[in-house]
PDB file of C-alpha atoms in Angstrom:
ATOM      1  CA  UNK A   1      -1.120  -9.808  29.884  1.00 69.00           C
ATOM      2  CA  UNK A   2      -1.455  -7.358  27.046  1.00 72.00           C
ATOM      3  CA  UNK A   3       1.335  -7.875  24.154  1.00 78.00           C
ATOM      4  CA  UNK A   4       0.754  -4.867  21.931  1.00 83.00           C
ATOM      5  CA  UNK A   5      -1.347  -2.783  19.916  1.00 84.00           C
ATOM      6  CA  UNK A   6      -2.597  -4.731  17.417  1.00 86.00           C
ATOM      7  CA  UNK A   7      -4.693  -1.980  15.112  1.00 89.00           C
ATOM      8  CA  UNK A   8      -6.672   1.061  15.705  1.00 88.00           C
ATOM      9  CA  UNK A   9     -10.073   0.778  14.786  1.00 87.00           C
ATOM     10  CA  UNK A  10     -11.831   3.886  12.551  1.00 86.00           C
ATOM     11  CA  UNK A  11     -15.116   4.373  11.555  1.00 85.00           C
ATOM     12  CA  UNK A  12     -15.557   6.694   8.234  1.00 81.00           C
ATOM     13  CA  UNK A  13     -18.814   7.341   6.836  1.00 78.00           C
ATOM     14  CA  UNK A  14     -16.834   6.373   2.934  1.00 80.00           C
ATOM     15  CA  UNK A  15     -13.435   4.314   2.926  1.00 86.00           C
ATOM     16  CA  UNK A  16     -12.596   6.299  -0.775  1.00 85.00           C
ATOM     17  CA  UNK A  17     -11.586   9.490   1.278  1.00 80.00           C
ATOM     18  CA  UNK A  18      -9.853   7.636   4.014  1.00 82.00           C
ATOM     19  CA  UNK A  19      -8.395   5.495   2.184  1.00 87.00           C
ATOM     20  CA  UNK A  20      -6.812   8.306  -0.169  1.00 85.00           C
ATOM     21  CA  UNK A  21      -5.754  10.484   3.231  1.00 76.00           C
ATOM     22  CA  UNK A  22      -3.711   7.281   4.567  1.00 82.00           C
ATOM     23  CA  UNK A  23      -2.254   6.645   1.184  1.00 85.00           C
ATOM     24  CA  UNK A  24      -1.560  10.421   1.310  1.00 75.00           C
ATOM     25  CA  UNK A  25       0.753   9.433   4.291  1.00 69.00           C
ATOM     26  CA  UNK A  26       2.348   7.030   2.721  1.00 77.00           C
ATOM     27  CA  UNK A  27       0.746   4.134   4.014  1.00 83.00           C
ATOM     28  CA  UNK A  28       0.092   0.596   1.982  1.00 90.00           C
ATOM     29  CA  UNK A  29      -3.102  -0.956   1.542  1.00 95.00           C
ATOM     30  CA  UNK A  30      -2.776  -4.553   3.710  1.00 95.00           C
ATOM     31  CA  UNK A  31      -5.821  -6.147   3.163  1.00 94.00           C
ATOM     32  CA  UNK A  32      -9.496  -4.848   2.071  1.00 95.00           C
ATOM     33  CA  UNK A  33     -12.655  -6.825   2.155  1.00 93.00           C
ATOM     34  CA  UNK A  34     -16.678  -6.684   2.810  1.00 94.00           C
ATOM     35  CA  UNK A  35     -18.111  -8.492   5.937  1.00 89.00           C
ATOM     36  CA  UNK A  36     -21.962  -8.406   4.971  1.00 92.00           C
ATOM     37  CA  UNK A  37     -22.660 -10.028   8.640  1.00 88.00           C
ATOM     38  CA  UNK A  38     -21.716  -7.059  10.292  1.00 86.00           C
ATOM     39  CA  UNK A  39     -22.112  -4.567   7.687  1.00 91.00           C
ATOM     40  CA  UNK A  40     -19.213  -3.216   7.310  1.00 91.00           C
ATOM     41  CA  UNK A  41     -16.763  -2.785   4.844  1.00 94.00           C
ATOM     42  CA  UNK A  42     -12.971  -2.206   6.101  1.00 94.00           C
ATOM     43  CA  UNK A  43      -9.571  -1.755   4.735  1.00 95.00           C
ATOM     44  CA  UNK A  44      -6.112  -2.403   6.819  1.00 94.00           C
ATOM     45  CA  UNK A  45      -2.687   0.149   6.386  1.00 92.00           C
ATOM     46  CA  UNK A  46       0.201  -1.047   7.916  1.00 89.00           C
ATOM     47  CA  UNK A  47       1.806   1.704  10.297  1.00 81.00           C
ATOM     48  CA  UNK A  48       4.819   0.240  12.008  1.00 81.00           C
ATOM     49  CA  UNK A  49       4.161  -3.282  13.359  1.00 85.00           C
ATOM     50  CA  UNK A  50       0.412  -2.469  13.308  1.00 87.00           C
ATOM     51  CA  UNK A  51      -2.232  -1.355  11.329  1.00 89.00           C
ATOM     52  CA  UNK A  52      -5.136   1.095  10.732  1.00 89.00           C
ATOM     53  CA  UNK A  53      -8.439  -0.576  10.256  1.00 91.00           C
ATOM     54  CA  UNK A  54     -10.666   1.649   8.154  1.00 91.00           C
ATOM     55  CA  UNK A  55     -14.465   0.902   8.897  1.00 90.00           C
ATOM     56  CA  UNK A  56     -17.303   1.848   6.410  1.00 90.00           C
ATOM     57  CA  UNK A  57     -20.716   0.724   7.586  1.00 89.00           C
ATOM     58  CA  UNK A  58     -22.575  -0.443   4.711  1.00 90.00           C
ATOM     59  CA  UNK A  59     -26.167  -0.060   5.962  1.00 88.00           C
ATOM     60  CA  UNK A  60     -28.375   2.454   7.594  1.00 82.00           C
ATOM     61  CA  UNK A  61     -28.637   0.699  11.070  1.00 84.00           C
ATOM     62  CA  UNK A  62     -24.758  -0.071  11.214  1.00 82.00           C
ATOM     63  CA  UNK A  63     -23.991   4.259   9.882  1.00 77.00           C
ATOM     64  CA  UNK A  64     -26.048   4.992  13.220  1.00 76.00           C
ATOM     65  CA  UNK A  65     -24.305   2.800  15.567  1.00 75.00           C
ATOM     66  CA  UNK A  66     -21.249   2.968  14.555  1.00 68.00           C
ATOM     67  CA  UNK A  67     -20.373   6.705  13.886  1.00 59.00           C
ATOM     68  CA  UNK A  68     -22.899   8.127  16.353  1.00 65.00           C
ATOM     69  CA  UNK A  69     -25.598  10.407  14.328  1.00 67.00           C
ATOM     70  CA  UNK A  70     -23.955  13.754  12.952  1.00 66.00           C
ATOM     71  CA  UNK A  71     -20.244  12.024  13.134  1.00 61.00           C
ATOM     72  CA  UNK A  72     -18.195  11.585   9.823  1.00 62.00           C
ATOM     73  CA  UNK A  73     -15.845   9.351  11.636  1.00 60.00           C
ATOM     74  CA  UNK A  74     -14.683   8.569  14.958  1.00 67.00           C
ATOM     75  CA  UNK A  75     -12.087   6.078  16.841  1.00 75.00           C
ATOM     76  CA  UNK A  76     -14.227   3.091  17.261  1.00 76.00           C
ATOM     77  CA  UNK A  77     -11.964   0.475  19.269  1.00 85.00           C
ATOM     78  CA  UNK A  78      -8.462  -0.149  20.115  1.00 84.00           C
ATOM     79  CA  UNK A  79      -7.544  -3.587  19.616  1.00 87.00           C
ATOM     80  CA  UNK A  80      -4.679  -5.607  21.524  1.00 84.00           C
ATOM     81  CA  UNK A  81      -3.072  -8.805  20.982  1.00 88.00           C
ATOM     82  CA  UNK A  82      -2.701 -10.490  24.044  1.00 87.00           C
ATOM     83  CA  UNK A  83      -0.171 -13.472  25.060  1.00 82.00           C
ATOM     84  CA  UNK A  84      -2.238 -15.749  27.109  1.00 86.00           C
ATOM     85  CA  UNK A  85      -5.597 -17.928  26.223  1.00 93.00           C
ATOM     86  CA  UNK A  86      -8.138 -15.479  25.595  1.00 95.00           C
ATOM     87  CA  UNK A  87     -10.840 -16.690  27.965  1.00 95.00           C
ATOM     88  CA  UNK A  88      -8.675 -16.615  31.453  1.00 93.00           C
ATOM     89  CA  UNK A  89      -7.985 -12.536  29.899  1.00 91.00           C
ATOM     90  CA  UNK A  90     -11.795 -12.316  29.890  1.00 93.00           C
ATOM     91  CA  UNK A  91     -12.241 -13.342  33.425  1.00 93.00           C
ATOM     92  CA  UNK A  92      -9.918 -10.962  34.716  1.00 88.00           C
ATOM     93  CA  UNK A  93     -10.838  -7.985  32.910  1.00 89.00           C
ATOM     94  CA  UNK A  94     -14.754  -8.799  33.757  1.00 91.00           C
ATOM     95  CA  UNK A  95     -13.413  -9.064  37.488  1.00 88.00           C
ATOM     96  CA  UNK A  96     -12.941  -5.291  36.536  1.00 86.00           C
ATOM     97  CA  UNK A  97     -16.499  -4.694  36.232  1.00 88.00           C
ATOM     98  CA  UNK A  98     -15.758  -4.675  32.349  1.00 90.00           C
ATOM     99  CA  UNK A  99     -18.219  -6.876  29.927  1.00 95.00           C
ATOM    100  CA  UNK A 100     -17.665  -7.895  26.836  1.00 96.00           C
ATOM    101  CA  UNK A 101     -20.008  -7.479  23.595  1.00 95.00           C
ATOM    102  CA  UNK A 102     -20.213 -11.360  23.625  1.00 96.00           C
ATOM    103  CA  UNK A 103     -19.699 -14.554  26.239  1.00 96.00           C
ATOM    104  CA  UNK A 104     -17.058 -16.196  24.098  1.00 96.00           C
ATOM    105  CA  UNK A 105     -14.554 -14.931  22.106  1.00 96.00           C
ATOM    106  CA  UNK A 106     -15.227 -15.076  18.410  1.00 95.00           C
ATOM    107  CA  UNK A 107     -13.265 -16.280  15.935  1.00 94.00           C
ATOM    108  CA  UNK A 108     -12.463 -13.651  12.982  1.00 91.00           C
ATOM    109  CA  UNK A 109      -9.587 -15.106  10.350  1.00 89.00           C
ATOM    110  CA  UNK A 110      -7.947 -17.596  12.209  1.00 93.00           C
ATOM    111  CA  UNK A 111      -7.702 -15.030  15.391  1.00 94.00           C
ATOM    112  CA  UNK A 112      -9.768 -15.074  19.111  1.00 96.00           C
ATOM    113  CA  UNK A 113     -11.446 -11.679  19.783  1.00 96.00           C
ATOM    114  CA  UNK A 114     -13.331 -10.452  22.119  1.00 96.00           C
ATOM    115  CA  UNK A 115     -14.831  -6.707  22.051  1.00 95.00           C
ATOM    116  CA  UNK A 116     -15.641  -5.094  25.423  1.00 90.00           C
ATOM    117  CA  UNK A 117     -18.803  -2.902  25.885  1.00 91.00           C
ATOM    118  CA  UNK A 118     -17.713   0.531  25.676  1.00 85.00           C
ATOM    119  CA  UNK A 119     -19.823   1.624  28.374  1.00 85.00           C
ATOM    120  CA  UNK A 120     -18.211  -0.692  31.025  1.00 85.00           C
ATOM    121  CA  UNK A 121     -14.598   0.183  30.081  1.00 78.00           C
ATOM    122  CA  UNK A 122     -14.578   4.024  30.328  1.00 67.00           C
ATOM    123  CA  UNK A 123     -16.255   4.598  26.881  1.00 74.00           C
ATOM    124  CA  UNK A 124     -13.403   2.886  24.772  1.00 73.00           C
ATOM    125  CA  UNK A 125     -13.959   0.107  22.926  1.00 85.00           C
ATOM    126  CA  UNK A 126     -11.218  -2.590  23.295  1.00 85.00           C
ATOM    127  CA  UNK A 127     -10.474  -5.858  21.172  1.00 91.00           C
ATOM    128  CA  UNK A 128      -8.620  -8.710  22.786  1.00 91.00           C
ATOM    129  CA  UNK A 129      -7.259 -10.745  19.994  1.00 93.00           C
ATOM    130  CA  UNK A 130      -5.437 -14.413  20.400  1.00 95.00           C
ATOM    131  CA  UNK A 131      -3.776 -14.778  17.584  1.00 91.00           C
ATOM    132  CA  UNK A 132      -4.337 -17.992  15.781  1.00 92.00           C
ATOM    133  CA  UNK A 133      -6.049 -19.772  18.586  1.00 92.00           C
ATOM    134  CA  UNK A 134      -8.996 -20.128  16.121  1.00 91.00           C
ATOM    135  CA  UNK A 135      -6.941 -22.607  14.140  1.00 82.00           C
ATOM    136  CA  UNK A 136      -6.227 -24.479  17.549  1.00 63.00           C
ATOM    137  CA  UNK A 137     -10.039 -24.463  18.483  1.00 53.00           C
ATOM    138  CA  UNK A 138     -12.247 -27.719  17.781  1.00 42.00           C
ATOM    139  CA  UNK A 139     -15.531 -25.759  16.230  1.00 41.00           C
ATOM    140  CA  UNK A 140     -14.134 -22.549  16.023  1.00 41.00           C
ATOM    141  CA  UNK A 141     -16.443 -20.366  13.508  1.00 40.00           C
ATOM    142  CA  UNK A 142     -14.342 -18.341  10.703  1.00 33.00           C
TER     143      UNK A 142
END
């Protein structure tokens, strides 16, 4: 069911001093862009065949959710690619007791994710993604 790590998810209260520590260690800058729907801004290092995602929330609301109040930074989620269709993955992991963040997977770059709630799958976030399945889906938001 589950392929692979796909990235590891980080949440930094400022991307300049993350950023510099994984460039420190070598790593290359993938991909780097601003998603003003979830306020976030987040930055992608390739480590081996899968990346760091460096998360930066970008407004007051999203810095206390997303680091926790008094946390500089913090592993946020753990996503996975997966190697079957996205929704039948759903339904067995919510026969688990786990549920997920939303009802349907959304579609982020051409990908299907879908984001558990941490607090039904032992405090650890975790993101399905189908890759490329959002290019395959009629109506499929981007």
């Amino acid at each position: 069911m589950l392929k692979r790590i796909g990235h590891i998810g980080v949440v930094d209260d400022g991307l300049f001093r993350a950023k510099k520590f994984l460039e420190g260690l070598g790593l290359t800058l993938e991909l780097e862009r601003e998603v003003p729907e979830r306020s976030v801004k987040a930055a992608f290092y390739r480590c081996g065949d899968g990346r760091i995602e460096l998360i930066e929330p970008t407004s007051a609301e999203a810095r206390e959710r997303r680091p926790g109040e008094g946390n500089r930074a913090r592993s946020e989620h753990i996503a996975v690619e997966i190697d079957d269709d996205i929704s039948t993955i759903m339904k067995a992991i919510r026969g688990l007791g786990v549920e997920f963040v939303a009802p349907q997977p959304v579609a982020i770059d051409g990908n299907l994710n879908a984001f558990t709630q941490p607090d039904t799958s032992q405090g650890i976030q975790s993101q399905l993604v189908e890759r490329g399945a959002a290019t395959h889906t009629a109506g499929a938001a981007t």
